[in-house]
Short mmCIF file of C-alpha atoms and ligand atoms in Angstrom, two decimals:
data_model
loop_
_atom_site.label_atom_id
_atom_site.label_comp_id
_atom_site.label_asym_id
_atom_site.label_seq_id
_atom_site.Cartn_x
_atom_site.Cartn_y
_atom_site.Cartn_z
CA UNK A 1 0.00 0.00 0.00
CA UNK A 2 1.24 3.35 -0.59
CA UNK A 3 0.36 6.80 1.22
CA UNK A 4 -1.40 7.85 -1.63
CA UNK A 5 -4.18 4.96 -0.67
CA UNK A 6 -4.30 5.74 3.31
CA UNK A 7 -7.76 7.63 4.21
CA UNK A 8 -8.86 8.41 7.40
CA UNK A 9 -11.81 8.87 8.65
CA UNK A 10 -12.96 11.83 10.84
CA UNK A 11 -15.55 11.44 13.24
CA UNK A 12 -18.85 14.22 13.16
CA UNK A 13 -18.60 14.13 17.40
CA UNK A 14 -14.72 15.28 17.20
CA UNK A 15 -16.36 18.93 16.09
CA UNK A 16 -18.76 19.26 18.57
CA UNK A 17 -17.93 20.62 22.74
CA UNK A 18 -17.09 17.57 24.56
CA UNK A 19 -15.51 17.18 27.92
CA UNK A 20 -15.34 14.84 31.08
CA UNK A 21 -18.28 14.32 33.39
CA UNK A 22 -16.51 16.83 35.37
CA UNK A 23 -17.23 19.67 33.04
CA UNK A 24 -17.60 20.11 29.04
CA UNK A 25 -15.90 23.49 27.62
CA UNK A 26 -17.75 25.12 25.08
CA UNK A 27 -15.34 26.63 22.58
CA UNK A 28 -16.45 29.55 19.79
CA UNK A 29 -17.68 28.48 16.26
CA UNK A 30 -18.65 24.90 17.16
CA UNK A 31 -21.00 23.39 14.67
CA UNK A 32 -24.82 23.75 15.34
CA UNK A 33 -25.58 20.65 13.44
CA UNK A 34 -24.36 17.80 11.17
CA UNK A 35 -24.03 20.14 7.97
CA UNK A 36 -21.52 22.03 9.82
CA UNK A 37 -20.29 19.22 11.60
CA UNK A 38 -19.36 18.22 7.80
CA UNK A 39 -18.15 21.67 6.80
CA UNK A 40 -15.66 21.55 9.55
CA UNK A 41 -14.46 17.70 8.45
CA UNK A 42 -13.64 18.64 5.06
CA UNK A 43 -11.45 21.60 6.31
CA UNK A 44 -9.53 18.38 7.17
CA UNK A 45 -9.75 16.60 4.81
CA UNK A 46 -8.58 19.99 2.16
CA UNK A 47 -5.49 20.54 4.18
CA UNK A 48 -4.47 16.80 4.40
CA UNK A 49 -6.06 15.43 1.31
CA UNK A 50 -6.08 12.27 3.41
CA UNK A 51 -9.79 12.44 5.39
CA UNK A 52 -12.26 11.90 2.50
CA UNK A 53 -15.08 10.66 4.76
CA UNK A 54 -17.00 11.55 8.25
CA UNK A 55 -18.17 8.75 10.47
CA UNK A 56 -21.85 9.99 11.87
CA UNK A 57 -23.26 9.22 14.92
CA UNK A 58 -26.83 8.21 15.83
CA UNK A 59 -29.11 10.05 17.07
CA UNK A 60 -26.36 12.83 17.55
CA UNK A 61 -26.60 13.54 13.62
CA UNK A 62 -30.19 12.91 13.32
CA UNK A 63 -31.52 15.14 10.42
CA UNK A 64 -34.39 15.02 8.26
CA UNK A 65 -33.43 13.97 4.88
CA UNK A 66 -30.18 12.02 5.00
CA UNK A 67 -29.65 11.57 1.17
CA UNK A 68 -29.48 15.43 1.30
CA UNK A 69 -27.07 15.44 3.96
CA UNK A 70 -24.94 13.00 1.99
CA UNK A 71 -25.59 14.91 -1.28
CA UNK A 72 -23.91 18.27 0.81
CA UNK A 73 -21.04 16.08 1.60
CA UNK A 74 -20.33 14.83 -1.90
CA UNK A 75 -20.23 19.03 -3.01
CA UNK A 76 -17.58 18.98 -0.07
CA UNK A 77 -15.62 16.25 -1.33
CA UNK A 78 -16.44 13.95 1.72
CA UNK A 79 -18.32 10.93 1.80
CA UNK A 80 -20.54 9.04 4.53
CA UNK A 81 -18.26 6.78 6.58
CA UNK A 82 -19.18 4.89 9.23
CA UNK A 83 -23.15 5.18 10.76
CA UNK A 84 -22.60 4.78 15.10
CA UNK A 85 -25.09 3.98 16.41
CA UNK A 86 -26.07 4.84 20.13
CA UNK A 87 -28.18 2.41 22.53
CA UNK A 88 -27.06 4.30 25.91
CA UNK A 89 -28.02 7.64 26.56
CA UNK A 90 -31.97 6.81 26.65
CA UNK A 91 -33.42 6.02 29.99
CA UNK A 92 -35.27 2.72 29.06
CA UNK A 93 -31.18 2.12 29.12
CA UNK A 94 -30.62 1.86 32.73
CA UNK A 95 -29.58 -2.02 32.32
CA UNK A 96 -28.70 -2.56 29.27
CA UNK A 97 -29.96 -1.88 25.62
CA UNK A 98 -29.70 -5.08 23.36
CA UNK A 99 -28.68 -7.07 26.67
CA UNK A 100 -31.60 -5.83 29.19
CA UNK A 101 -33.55 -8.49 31.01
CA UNK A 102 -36.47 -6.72 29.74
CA UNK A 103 -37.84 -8.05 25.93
CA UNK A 104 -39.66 -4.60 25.50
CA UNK A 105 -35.92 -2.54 25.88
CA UNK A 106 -34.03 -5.15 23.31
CA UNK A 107 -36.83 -4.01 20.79
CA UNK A 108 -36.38 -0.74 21.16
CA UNK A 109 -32.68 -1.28 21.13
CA UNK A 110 -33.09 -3.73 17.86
CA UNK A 111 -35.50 -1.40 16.56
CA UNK A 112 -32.24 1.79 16.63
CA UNK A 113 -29.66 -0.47 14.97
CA UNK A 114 -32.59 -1.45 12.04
CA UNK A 115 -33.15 2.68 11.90
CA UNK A 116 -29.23 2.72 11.38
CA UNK A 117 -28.83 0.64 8.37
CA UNK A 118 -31.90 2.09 6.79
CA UNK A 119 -29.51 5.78 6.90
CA UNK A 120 -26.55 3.47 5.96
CA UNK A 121 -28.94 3.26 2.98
CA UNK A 122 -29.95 6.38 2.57
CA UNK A 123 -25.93 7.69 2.65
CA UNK A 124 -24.61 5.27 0.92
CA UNK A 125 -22.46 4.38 4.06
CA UNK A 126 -21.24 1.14 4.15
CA UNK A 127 -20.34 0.14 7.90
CA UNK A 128 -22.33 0.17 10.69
CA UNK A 129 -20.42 0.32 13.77
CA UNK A 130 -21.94 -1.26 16.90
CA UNK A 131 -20.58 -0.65 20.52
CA UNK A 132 -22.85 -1.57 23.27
CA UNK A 133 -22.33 0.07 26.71
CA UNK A 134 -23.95 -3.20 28.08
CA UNK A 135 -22.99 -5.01 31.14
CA UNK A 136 -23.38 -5.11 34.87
CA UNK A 137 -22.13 -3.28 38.05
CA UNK A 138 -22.86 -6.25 40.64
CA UNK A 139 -22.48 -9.61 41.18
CA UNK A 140 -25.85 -11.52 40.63
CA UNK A 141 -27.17 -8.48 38.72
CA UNK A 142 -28.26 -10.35 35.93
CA UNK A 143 -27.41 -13.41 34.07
CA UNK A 144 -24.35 -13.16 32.38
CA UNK A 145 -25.20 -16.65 29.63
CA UNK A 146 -28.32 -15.12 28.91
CA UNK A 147 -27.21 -11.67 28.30
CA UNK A 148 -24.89 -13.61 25.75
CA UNK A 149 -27.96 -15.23 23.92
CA UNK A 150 -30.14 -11.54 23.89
CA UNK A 151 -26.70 -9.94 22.23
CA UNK A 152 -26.68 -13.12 19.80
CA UNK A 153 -30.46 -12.85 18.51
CA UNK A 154 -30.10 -8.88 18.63
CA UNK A 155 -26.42 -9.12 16.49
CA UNK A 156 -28.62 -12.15 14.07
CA UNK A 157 -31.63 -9.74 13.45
CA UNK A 158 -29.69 -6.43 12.79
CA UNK A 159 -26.70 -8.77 10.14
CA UNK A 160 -29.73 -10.11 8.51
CA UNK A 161 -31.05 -6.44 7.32
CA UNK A 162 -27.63 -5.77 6.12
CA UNK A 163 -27.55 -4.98 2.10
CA UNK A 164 -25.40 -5.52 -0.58
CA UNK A 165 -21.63 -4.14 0.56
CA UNK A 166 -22.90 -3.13 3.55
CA UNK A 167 -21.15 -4.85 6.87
CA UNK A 168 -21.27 -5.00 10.66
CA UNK A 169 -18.66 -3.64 13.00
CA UNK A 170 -18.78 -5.10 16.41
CA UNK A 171 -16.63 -2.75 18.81
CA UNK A 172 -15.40 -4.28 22.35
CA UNK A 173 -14.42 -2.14 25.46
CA UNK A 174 -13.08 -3.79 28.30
CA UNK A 175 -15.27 -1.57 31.16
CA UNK A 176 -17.52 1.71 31.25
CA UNK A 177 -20.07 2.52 31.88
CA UNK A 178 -20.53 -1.02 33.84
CA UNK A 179 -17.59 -2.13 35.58
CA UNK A 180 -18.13 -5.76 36.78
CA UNK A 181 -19.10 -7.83 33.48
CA UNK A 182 -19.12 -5.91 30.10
CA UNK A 183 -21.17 -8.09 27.55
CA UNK A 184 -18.40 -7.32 24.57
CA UNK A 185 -15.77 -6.66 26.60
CA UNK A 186 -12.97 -7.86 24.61
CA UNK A 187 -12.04 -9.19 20.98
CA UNK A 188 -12.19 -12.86 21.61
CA UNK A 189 -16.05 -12.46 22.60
CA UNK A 190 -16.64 -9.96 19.54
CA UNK A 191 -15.14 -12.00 17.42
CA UNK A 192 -16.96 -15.20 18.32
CA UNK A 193 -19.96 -13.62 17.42
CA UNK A 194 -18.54 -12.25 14.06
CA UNK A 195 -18.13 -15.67 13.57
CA UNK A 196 -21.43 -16.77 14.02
CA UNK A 197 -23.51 -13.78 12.00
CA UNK A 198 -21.12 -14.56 9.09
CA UNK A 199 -18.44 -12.59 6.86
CA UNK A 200 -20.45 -9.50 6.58
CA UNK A 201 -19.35 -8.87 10.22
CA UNK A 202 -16.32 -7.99 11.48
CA UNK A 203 -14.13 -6.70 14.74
CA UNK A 204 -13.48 -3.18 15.72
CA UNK A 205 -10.61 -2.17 17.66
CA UNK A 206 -10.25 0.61 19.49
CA UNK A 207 -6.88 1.69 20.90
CA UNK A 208 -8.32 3.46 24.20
CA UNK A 209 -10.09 0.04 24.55
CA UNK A 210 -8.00 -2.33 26.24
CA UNK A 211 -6.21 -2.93 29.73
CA UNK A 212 -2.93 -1.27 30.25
CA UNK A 213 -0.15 -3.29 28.35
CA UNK A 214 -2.26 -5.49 26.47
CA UNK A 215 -0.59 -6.29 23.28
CA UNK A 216 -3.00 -4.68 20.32
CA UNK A 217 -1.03 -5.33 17.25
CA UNK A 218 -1.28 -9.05 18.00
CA UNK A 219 -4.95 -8.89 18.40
CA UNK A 220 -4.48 -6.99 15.21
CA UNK A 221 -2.23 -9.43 13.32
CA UNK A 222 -5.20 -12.54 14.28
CA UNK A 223 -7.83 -10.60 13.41
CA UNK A 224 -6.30 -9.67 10.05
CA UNK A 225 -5.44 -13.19 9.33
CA UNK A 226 -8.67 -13.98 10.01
CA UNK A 227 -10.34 -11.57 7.83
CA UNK A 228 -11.69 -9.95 10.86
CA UNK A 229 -10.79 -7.01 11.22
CA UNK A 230 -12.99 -4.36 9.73
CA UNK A 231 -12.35 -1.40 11.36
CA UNK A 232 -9.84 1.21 13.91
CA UNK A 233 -10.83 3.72 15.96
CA UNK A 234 -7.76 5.47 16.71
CA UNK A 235 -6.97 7.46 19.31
CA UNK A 236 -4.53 8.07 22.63
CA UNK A 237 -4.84 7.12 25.94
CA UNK A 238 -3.00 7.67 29.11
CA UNK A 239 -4.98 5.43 32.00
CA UNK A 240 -8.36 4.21 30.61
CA UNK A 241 -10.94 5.18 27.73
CA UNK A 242 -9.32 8.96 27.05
CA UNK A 243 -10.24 9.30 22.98
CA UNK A 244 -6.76 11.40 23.32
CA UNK A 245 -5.32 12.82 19.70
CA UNK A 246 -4.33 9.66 18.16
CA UNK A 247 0.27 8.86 18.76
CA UNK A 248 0.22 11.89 21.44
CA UNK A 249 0.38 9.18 24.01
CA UNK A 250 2.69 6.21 22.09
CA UNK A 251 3.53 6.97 18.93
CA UNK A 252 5.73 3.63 19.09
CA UNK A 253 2.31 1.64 19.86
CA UNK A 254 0.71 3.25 16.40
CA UNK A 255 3.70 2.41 14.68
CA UNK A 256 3.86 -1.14 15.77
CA UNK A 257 -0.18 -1.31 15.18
CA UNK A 258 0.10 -0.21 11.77
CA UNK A 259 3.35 -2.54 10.87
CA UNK A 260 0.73 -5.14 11.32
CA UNK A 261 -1.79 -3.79 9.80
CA UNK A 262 -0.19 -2.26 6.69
CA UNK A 263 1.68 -5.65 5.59
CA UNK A 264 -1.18 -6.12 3.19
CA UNK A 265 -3.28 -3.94 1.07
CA UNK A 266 -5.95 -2.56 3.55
CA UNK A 267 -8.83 -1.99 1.59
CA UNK A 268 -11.42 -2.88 3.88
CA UNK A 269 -10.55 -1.70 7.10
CA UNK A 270 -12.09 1.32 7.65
CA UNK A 271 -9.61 3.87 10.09
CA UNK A 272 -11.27 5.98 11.76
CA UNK A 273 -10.83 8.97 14.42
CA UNK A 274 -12.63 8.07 17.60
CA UNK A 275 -11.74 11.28 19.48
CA UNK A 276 -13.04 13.89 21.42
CA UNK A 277 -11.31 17.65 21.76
CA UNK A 278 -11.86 18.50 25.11
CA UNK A 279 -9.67 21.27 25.24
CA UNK A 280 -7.96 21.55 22.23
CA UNK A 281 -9.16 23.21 19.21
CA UNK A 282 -10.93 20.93 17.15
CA UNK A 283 -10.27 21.35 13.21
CA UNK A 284 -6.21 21.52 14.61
CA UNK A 285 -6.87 18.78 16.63
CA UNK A 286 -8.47 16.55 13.48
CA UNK A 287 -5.88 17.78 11.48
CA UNK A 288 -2.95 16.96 13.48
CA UNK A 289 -4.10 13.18 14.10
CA UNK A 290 -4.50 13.06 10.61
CA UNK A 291 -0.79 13.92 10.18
CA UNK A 292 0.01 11.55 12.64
CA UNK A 293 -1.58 8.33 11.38
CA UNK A 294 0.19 9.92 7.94
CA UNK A 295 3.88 10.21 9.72
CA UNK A 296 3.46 6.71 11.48
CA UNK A 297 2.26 4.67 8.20
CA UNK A 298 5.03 6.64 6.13
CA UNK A 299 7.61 5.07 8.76
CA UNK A 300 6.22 1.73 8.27
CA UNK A 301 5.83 1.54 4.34
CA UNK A 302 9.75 2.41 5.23
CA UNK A 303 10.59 -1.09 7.11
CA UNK A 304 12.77 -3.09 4.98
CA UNK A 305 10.34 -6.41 4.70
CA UNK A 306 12.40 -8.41 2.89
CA UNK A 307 15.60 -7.78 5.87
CA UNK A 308 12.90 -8.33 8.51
CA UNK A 309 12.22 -11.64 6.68
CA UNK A 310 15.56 -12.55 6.34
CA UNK A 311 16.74 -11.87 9.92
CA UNK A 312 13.63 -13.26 11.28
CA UNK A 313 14.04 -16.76 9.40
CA UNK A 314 17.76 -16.69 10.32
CA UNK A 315 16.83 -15.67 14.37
CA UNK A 316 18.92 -12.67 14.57
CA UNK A 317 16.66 -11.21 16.63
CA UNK A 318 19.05 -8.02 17.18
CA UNK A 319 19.06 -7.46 13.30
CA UNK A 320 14.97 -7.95 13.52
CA UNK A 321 14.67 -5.83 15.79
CA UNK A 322 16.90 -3.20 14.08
CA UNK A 323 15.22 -2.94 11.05
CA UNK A 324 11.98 -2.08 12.41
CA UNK A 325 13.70 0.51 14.89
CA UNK A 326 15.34 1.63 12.10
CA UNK A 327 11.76 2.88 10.23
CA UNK A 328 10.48 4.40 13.38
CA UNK A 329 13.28 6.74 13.83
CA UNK A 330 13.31 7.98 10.69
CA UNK A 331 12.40 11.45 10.21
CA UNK A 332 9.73 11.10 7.93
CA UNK A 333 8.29 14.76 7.85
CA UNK A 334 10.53 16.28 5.07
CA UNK A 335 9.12 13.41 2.90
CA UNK A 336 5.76 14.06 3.55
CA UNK A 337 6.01 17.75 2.79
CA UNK A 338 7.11 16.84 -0.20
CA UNK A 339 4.93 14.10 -0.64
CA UNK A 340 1.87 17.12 0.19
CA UNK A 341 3.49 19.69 -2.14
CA UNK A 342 3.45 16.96 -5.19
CA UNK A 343 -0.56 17.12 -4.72
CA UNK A 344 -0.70 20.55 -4.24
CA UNK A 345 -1.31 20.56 -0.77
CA UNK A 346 0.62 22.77 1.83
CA UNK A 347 3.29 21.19 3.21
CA UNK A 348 2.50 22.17 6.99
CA UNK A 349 -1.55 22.04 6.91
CA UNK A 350 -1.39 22.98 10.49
CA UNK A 351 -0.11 26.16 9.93
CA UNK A 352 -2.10 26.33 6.55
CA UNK A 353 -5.57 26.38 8.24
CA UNK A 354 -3.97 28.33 11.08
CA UNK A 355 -3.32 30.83 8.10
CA UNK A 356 -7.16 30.49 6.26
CA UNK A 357 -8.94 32.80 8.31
CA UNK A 358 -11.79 29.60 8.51
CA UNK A 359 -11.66 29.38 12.67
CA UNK A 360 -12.74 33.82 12.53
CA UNK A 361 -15.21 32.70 10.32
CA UNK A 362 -16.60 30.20 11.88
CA UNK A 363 -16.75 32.26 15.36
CA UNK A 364 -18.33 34.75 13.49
CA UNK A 365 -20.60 33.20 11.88
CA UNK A 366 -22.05 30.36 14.10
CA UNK A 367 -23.76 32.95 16.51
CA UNK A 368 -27.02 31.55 17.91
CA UNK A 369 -28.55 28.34 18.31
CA UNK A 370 -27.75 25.38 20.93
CA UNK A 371 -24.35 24.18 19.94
CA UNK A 372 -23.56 20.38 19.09
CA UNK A 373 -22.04 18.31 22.01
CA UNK A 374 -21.36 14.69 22.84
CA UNK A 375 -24.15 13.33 23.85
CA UNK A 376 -26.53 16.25 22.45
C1 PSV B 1 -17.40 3.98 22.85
O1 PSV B 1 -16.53 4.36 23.88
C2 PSV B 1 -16.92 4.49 21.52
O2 PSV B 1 -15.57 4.18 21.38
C3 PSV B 1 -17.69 3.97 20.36
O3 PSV B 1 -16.89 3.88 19.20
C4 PSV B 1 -18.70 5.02 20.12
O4 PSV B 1 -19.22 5.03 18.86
C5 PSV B 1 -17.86 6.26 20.41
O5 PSV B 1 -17.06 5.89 21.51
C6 PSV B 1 -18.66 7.46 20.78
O6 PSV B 1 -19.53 7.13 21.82
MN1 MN B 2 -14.63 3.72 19.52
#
């Protein structure tokens, strides 16, 4: 694969105020609703010519006509990415969506994914990405087989409304919001049930996802040799689940992530921004994790495979080892400018948009009305 073929995918919540349950910071010219939402993502994607499409999120991005929404994105040279979908922030939620003891809830929970692949339709998006905030807090709680049979039937019902090119992303997170059993907590249990619905349906990861020092390019090499792995939200994370700007935290971890995951074409796997901007700008923040996904796949199409192979087969595990340092510490950025000017992009889009005048704009402009927010 070359750099000319890596997209990534912005997320419509990354433009929106966000913050902790502490406190969310409104900032000035945040987007009032998903058309602006999109205006702001293909800022990003015109300074780094490498985020053609914007991930929406259910009901968040609710509008009325979503073939016109995804009409205005095609004049912006974006496309529909992913559709999220969202069975947690109602309060027929308390227990569980898909999960919940109670038939009446998993209907109305089925009923949300069925409304998501009909704007998958509508959009011409061709993932839907499930993540379930379903689990338990305590001990007895509920019944943790049978919570594994309501996900199976609700997983079977939603995979058998899926169209033509259309597929299923099954996220895991290990804990939050419950924190004693999480019903896809990890990537063994989503992918078991991939494995059931069939090959339309495939494992998400998500970096900020796992337990400290769990080892996610392995999980990434299986799931690739399985054919499993659809999809990547990217982002950083210090301690637990903190949708940081994607290598702020490791940049060695992305590296190593993407060595597995760029060994093949990767046509299929759909990476995606999973971030929120608490309290950093956001159309600087998008852009800059765009660069760095960029700068960490231009250091891995840089490992020398065929040396790797070669010391790996002989067991010189120093030389192994050397090779792939080797392509990490390289300085990629002069390439890239280059690589930026050749398509007649700037060579530092940060300080490009810094330079457009599109943040006064926005400030200006976006006067009035409730601003967008995670969760709103
Ligand atoms: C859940 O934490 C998650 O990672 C899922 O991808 C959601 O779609 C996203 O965050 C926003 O809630
Ligand atoms: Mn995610």
């Amino acid at each position: 694969m070359s750099l000319d073929e890596l997209a990534v995918e912005t997320c419509s919540w990354a433009f929106g105020n966000s913050g902790t349950r502490f406190k969310v910071f409104a900032q000035p010219g945040v987007p009032r609703d998903p058309y602006e939402k999109l205006a702001d993502a293909a800022q990003v994607h015109a300074y780094t010519g490498a985020a053609p499409s914007v991930a929406l999120h259910i009901p968040w991005d609710r509008v009325d006509d979503y073939a016109h929404l995804a009409r205005y994105a095609g004049e912006l040279g974006l496309r529909i990415g992913a559709i999220n979908s969202n069975t947690f922030q109602d309060d027929g939620y308390r227990l569980g969506s898909v999960c919940h003891p109670d038939p009446a809830i998993r209907r109305q929970a089925v009923d949300h994914l069925l409304e998501c692949v009909d704007i998958m339709d509508a959009t011409g998006s061709p993932e839907l990405k499930l993540w379930f905030a379903d689990g338990t807090n305590y001990p007895g709680q509920d019944d943790i087989r049978a919570r594994q049979d309501r996900l199976a039937e609700a997983l079977a019902e939603v995979y058998g409304r899926l169209g033509e090119g259309q597929r299923l992303l099954l996220e895991y997170k290990l804990f939050e919001p419950s924190f004693y059993t999480t019903d896809v907590p990890d990537w063994g249990t989503a992918y078991a049930h991939c494995l059931k619905l069939g090959p339309k349906a495939q494992v998400v990861v998500d970096t900020g996802h796992h337990a400290p020092g769990v080892n996610i390019e392995f999980i990434v090499a299986f799931l690739l040799r399985e054919g499993r792995l659809g999809g990547f939200d990217f982002n950083s994370r210090f301690y637990a689940d903190d949708d940081l700007m994607v290598g702020a935290a490791d940049p060695f971890q992305l590296f190593r992530i993407l060595a597995e995951v760029l060994r093949e074409p990767s046509g299929g796997i759909a990476f995606m921004l999973d971030q929120c901007h608490n309290i950093e700008p956001k159309i600087p923040g998008q852009i800059r994790s765009v660069l760095n996904v960029q700068e960490a796949a231009a250091k891995v199409l840089r490992i020398d495979r065929a040396a790797l192979s070669a010391a790996q087969r002989e067991g010189d595990v120093l030389a192994a080892n050397a090779v792939l340092m080797d392509a990490f510490n390289t300085d990629v950025r002069p390439a890239l400018a280059e690589f930026r000017a050749a398509k007649g992009l700037d060579p530092d889009p940060m300080a490009a948009y810094a330079r457009s005048g599109y943040f006064a704009k926005i400030c200006a402009e976006r006067v009035g009305g409730a601003q967008a927010g995670w969760g709103a």
